[in-house]
Short mmCIF file of C-alpha atoms in Angstrom, two decimals:
data_model
loop_
_atom_site.label_atom_id
_atom_site.label_comp_id
_atom_site.label_asym_id
_atom_site.label_seq_id
_atom_site.Cartn_x
_atom_site.Cartn_y
_atom_site.Cartn_z
CA MET A 978 0.21 -0.19 -0.09
CA ARG A 979 0.90 3.35 -0.74
CA ILE A 980 -0.23 7.59 -0.02
CA ILE A 981 0.14 9.64 -1.92
CA ALA A 982 -0.04 13.27 -1.20
CA LEU A 983 -0.45 16.17 -3.84
CA PRO A 984 -1.37 19.42 -2.64
CA LEU A 985 -3.78 21.14 -4.53
CA THR A 986 -3.41 24.50 -3.56
CA SER A 987 -1.07 27.06 -1.07
CA SER A 988 -1.94 27.41 2.61
CA VAL A 989 -5.46 28.02 3.16
CA ARG A 990 -7.29 28.14 6.93
CA GLY A 991 -9.54 25.83 7.65
CA PRO A 992 -13.39 26.34 8.80
CA GLY A 993 -13.76 28.89 10.91
CA HIS A 994 -9.95 30.19 10.05
CA THR A 995 -9.78 29.29 13.84
CA GLU A 996 -6.86 27.10 13.02
CA LYS A 997 -3.66 26.45 10.98
CA PRO A 998 -3.22 27.61 7.37
CA SER A 999 -2.84 24.32 5.46
CA PRO A 1000 -2.95 23.03 1.52
CA LEU A 1001 -5.88 21.38 0.01
CA VAL A 1002 -3.68 18.40 -0.83
CA TYR A 1003 -6.24 15.26 -2.50
CA TYR A 1004 -4.48 11.50 -0.99
CA HIS A 1005 -4.54 8.57 -3.39
CA PHE A 1006 -4.36 5.41 -1.52
CA GLN A 1007 -2.46 3.15 -4.01
CA THR A 1008 -3.52 -0.43 -3.01
CA PRO A 1009 -2.11 -4.02 -4.24
CA PRO A 1010 -4.24 -5.93 -6.52
CA LYS A 1011 -6.83 -8.15 -5.18
CA ALA A 1012 -5.36 -12.11 -6.08
CA GLU A 1013 -7.33 -13.72 -9.03
CA ASN A 1014 -8.65 -16.65 -6.46
CA ARG A 1015 -9.70 -15.05 -3.94
CA ARG A 1016 -13.01 -15.55 -2.67
CA ARG A 1017 -15.48 -13.65 -3.56
CA GLY A 1018 -17.95 -12.27 -0.40
CA TRP A 1019 -21.24 -11.09 -1.44
CA VAL A 1020 -19.76 -7.57 -0.85
CA ASP A 1021 -18.02 -7.89 -3.50
CA TRP A 1022 -20.92 -9.92 -6.07
CA ALA A 1023 -22.60 -6.91 -5.14
CA THR A 1024 -20.14 -3.99 -5.82
CA GLY A 1025 -19.83 -6.04 -9.16
CA LYS A 1026 -23.26 -6.14 -10.46
CA ALA A 1027 -23.85 -2.44 -9.11
CA THR A 1028 -20.62 -0.89 -10.89
CA SER A 1029 -21.89 -2.96 -14.21
CA ILE A 1030 -25.38 -1.74 -13.89
CA TRP A 1031 -24.32 1.46 -14.21
CA ALA A 1032 -21.49 0.87 -16.80
CA GLN A 1033 -24.30 -0.69 -18.71
CA PHE A 1034 -26.67 2.86 -18.23
CA GLY A 1035 -23.34 4.84 -19.73
CA LYS A 1036 -23.83 2.47 -23.16
CA ALA A 1037 -27.65 3.18 -23.33
CA PRO A 1038 -28.60 5.38 -26.73
CA GLU A 1039 -28.71 8.74 -26.08
CA GLY A 1040 -31.74 10.68 -25.33
CA SER A 1041 -32.93 7.29 -22.93
CA TRP A 1042 -34.07 7.58 -19.83
CA LYS A 1043 -31.39 4.91 -18.49
CA PHE A 1044 -28.17 7.45 -20.46
CA LYS A 1045 -29.92 10.49 -18.49
CA VAL A 1046 -29.66 9.06 -15.64
CA PHE A 1047 -26.19 8.16 -16.26
CA THR A 1048 -25.36 11.77 -17.42
CA TYR A 1049 -27.15 13.50 -13.81
CA GLY A 1050 -25.46 10.58 -12.08
CA GLU A 1051 -21.91 11.21 -13.21
CA ARG A 1052 -23.23 15.57 -12.10
CA LEU A 1053 -23.78 14.09 -9.07
CA VAL A 1054 -20.66 12.31 -8.51
CA ASP A 1055 -18.45 15.72 -9.56
CA ARG A 1056 -20.21 16.85 -6.21
CA VAL A 1057 -19.53 14.20 -4.04
CA ASP A 1058 -15.70 15.64 -2.12
CA PHE A 1059 -13.14 14.46 -3.38
CA GLU A 1060 -11.77 13.53 0.21
CA GLU A 1061 -14.65 11.67 0.59
CA LEU A 1062 -13.81 9.84 -2.87
CA ALA A 1063 -10.42 9.01 -1.97
CA LEU A 1064 -11.70 7.34 1.30
CA LYS A 1065 -14.06 4.98 -0.42
CA GLY A 1066 -11.56 3.56 -2.43
CA VAL A 1067 -9.61 2.63 0.16
CA ASP A 1068 -10.31 -1.48 1.12
CA PRO A 1069 -9.12 -2.19 4.11
CA SER A 1070 -9.25 -5.94 4.00
CA MET A 1071 -6.07 -4.93 0.92
CA GLY A 1072 -4.12 -2.94 3.69
CA PRO A 1073 -1.45 -3.67 5.95
CA LYS A 1074 -2.54 -5.48 9.32
CA LEU A 1075 -1.10 -6.04 12.67
CA SER A 1076 -2.53 -8.45 15.22
CA ASN A 1077 -1.99 -7.06 18.31
CA PRO A 1078 -2.35 -3.42 17.35
CA ARG A 1079 -1.09 -2.59 21.54
CA SER A 1080 2.56 -4.38 21.15
CA PRO A 1081 3.01 -4.81 17.13
CA THR A 1082 6.32 -6.58 16.75
CA GLU A 1083 9.47 -5.40 14.77
CA GLU A 1084 8.29 -7.75 12.26
CA GLN A 1085 4.94 -6.54 12.23
CA LYS A 1086 6.54 -3.43 12.07
CA LYS A 1087 8.36 -3.79 9.02
CA THR A 1088 5.00 -5.31 7.39
CA ALA A 1089 2.37 -2.69 7.67
CA PHE A 1090 5.12 0.22 6.51
CA ILE A 1091 2.95 2.23 4.34
CA PRO A 1092 4.99 5.25 2.78
CA LEU A 1093 3.66 8.31 2.29
CA VAL A 1094 4.73 10.18 -0.65
CA HIS A 1095 4.95 13.90 -1.57
CA PRO A 1096 6.48 17.19 -3.09
CA LYS A 1097 9.49 18.15 -0.54
CA PHE A 1098 7.86 22.02 -0.52
CA VAL A 1099 4.72 20.86 1.17
CA GLY A 1100 5.12 23.21 3.75
CA THR A 1101 3.02 21.76 6.76
CA SER A 1102 3.66 17.71 8.30
CA PRO A 1103 1.92 15.56 6.06
CA LEU A 1104 1.60 13.73 8.70
CA ALA A 1105 -0.31 16.30 10.43
CA HIS A 1106 -2.01 17.24 7.65
CA LEU A 1107 -3.62 13.69 6.85
CA GLU A 1108 -4.82 13.07 10.71
CA THR A 1109 -6.07 16.38 10.95
CA ILE A 1110 -8.19 15.65 7.70
CA LEU A 1111 -9.13 12.51 9.20
CA SER A 1112 -10.74 13.34 12.59
CA ARG A 1113 -12.29 16.10 10.90
CA ARG A 1114 -13.93 13.23 8.19
CA SER A 1115 -14.79 10.38 10.52
CA PRO A 1116 -17.52 11.93 12.47
CA ARG A 1117 -18.54 13.52 8.84
CA HIS A 1118 -18.77 10.38 7.56
CA ARG A 1119 -20.34 8.38 10.57
CA LYS A 1120 -22.88 10.45 10.86
CA GLY A 1121 -23.79 10.63 6.86
CA PHE A 1122 -24.08 7.00 6.16
CA TYR A 1123 -26.32 6.91 9.51
CA THR A 1124 -29.03 10.19 7.82
CA TRP A 1125 -28.87 7.77 4.22
CA MET A 1126 -30.01 4.27 5.57
CA LEU A 1127 -32.40 6.37 7.75
CA LEU A 1128 -33.90 8.00 4.50
CA ALA A 1129 -34.00 5.11 2.46
CA PRO A 1130 -37.50 3.44 3.96
CA LEU A 1131 -39.03 6.87 3.11
CA THR A 1132 -38.34 6.45 -0.64
CA ALA A 1133 -40.82 3.47 -0.81
CA PRO A 1134 -43.31 5.07 -2.09
CA PHE A 1135 -41.44 5.70 -5.87
CA MET A 1136 -41.95 1.96 -6.24
CA LEU A 1137 -45.87 2.32 -7.25
CA ILE A 1138 -43.98 3.97 -10.44
CA PRO A 1139 -44.16 1.69 -13.13
CA VAL A 1140 -40.90 1.47 -15.41
CA ILE A 1141 -38.47 3.49 -14.02
CA PRO A 1142 -36.45 2.00 -11.00
CA ASN A 1143 -36.84 3.36 -7.55
CA LEU A 1144 -34.01 6.03 -8.37
CA PRO A 1145 -34.50 7.76 -5.13
CA PHE A 1146 -33.84 4.47 -2.82
CA PHE A 1147 -30.81 3.34 -4.80
CA PHE A 1148 -29.44 6.87 -4.65
CA CYS A 1149 -30.25 6.94 -0.60
CA VAL A 1150 -28.39 3.22 -0.37
CA TRP A 1151 -25.20 4.63 -2.52
CA ARG A 1152 -24.45 7.74 -0.65
CA SER A 1153 -24.40 5.65 2.56
CA TRP A 1154 -22.67 3.05 1.33
CA SER A 1155 -20.73 5.60 0.51
CA HIS A 1156 -20.13 7.14 3.78
CA TYR A 1157 -19.94 4.08 5.12
CA ARG A 1158 -16.73 2.97 3.63
CA ALA A 1159 -14.98 6.29 3.94
CA TYR A 1160 -15.50 6.10 7.62
CA LYS A 1161 -14.02 2.74 8.21
CA ALA A 1162 -11.51 3.75 5.42
CA SER A 1163 -10.26 6.63 8.13
CA ASP A 1164 -11.04 4.68 10.81
CA TYR A 1165 -8.52 2.45 9.49
CA LEU A 1166 -6.10 4.90 8.60
CA GLN A 1167 -6.50 6.53 11.76
CA SER A 1168 -4.84 3.67 13.59
CA LEU A 1169 -1.61 3.29 11.25
CA LEU A 1170 -1.49 6.65 12.29
CA GLN A 1171 -1.19 5.96 15.76
CA ARG A 1172 1.03 2.64 15.35
CA GLY A 1173 3.43 4.63 13.72
CA ALA A 1174 2.95 2.69 10.17
CA ILE A 1175 3.15 5.98 7.64
CA ALA A 1176 6.02 7.52 7.44
CA PRO A 1177 6.30 10.49 5.20
CA ARG A 1178 8.98 9.87 1.45
CA SER A 1179 9.33 13.32 -0.49
CA ASP A 1180 9.89 12.31 -4.30
CA PRO A 1181 11.82 14.52 -6.32
CA GLY A 1182 10.16 13.33 -9.35
CA LEU A 1183 6.68 14.71 -7.63
CA ASP A 1184 8.39 17.50 -7.57
CA ASP A 1185 9.39 18.19 -11.17
CA ILE A 1186 6.47 17.80 -11.84
CA TYR A 1187 5.59 20.33 -10.04
CA ALA A 1188 8.09 22.82 -11.12
CA SER A 1189 7.02 21.99 -14.26
CA HIS A 1190 2.93 22.64 -14.34
CA ALA A 1191 2.46 25.14 -11.31
CA PRO A 1192 2.25 28.46 -11.16
CA SER A 1193 6.20 29.58 -10.24
CA ASP A 1194 4.42 32.13 -7.73
CA ALA A 1195 2.53 29.90 -6.64
CA LEU A 1196 5.06 26.92 -6.14
CA HIS A 1197 7.14 30.01 -4.68
CA ASP A 1198 4.39 31.20 -1.76
CA ALA A 1199 4.09 27.52 -1.33
CA THR A 1200 8.17 26.98 -0.39
CA LYS A 1201 8.11 30.31 1.21
CA SER A 1202 5.45 28.71 3.94
CA ASN A 1203 7.80 27.01 6.01
CA ALA A 1204 9.24 29.99 7.14
CA GLU A 1205 6.23 32.75 7.29
CA ASP A 1206 3.69 30.63 9.10
CA GLY A 1207 0.31 31.75 9.90
CA LYS A 1208 0.36 34.58 7.52
CA ASP A 1209 -2.59 35.11 5.32
CA LYS A 1210 -1.59 35.24 1.33
CA GLU A 1211 -3.66 35.48 -1.94
CA GLN A 1212 -4.62 31.35 -3.02
CA LYS A 1213 -4.02 30.38 -5.56
CA VAL A 1214 -4.19 26.33 -7.27
CA LEU A 1215 -0.56 24.77 -7.61
CA LEU A 1216 -1.94 21.25 -9.23
CA ARG A 1217 -3.19 21.87 -13.02
CA ARG A 1218 -5.22 19.25 -15.15
CA ASP A 1219 -2.09 19.19 -17.85
CA ALA A 1220 -0.15 17.82 -14.66
CA VAL A 1221 -2.35 14.58 -13.54
CA PRO A 1222 -1.25 12.43 -16.76
CA GLN A 1223 2.70 12.84 -15.47
CA ILE A 1224 1.36 12.19 -12.37
CA LEU A 1225 -0.14 8.80 -13.78
CA GLN A 1226 3.27 7.78 -15.43
CA LEU A 1227 5.55 8.69 -12.87
CA TYR A 1228 3.27 5.75 -10.52
CA GLY A 1229 1.82 3.68 -12.68
CA LEU A 1230 -1.78 4.48 -12.00
CA PRO A 1231 -4.73 3.86 -13.93
CA GLU A 1232 -7.07 5.84 -15.82
CA SER A 1233 -10.05 5.92 -12.96
CA ALA A 1234 -7.39 7.40 -10.69
CA GLY A 1235 -6.85 10.06 -13.09
CA SER A 1236 -10.65 10.82 -13.04
CA ASP A 1237 -11.21 11.53 -9.14
CA ILE A 1238 -7.63 13.66 -9.33
CA TYR A 1239 -9.08 15.85 -12.24
CA ARG A 1240 -12.28 15.14 -9.80
CA ALA A 1241 -9.95 16.95 -6.57
CA VAL A 1242 -8.36 19.89 -9.09
CA GLU A 1243 -12.00 21.13 -10.46
CA GLN A 1244 -13.14 21.31 -6.21
CA ALA A 1245 -9.78 22.47 -5.06
CA ASN A 1246 -11.24 25.17 -8.03
CA ALA A 1247 -14.15 26.21 -6.88
CA ARG A 1248 -13.96 25.90 -3.18
CA LEU A 1249 -11.18 28.98 -3.85
CA ARG A 1250 -13.66 31.09 -5.87
CA GLU A 1251 -16.27 30.36 -3.50
CA GLY A 1252 -13.89 30.50 0.02
CA ILE A 1253 -15.20 27.20 1.09
CA TYR A 1254 -12.50 24.93 2.41
CA LYS A 1255 -14.36 22.06 4.41
#
């Protein structure tokens, strides 16, 4: 398992302007592929089935209700916080485990080591920033899981509509499941942080990509933020869309990872315009 930290903006203040300024960062969690002989449970079967059906909606003729639902659904996905999309992609069963959380052996510590790759210019501590994000997102996703789960039964009247499936019900189920995955992932990552299993490591290759694509003045301000703590500056975008293909190539990431990074870049731009940093 590997965590790749991609700063999206220069330092911004958190909600309420009470926290130390830090950049908006997209964390990509790269997990090993599932073994082909791995036994599939009902969760894997249901997830695979839902993904297959959704892909078929996207291949439906333009103008059909299936294609319209797919188009609108993709727009809804684009509005889901990029932090949630990243967390729900983490499968704790595919990550390292410690059989004894309180006193892991040295061998367990070695096998549980997870590199947190980041560019060298990051002003704030990557571990501290990740811990802050997880502590903020965990209760939010726990609440979201229960909220959408309780809303799902209220969509029962829509089952009376013929032909078209109960889309509000499936939407509530999807949102509840997404929050649950994100909540379990944040809980899992917090436990790894507490055990010291995640270690930051700067990558010169990532620095080169940012140097080639980020605005020079924005990159200079981000580098200078180490020395000038807490001073208010103009917030600027550091990661642009044209840098994403090189990042995918550097780490051997699939195209699906590129879609998630593009969403994060667009959301970061929107948050800077609206002054909402979540």
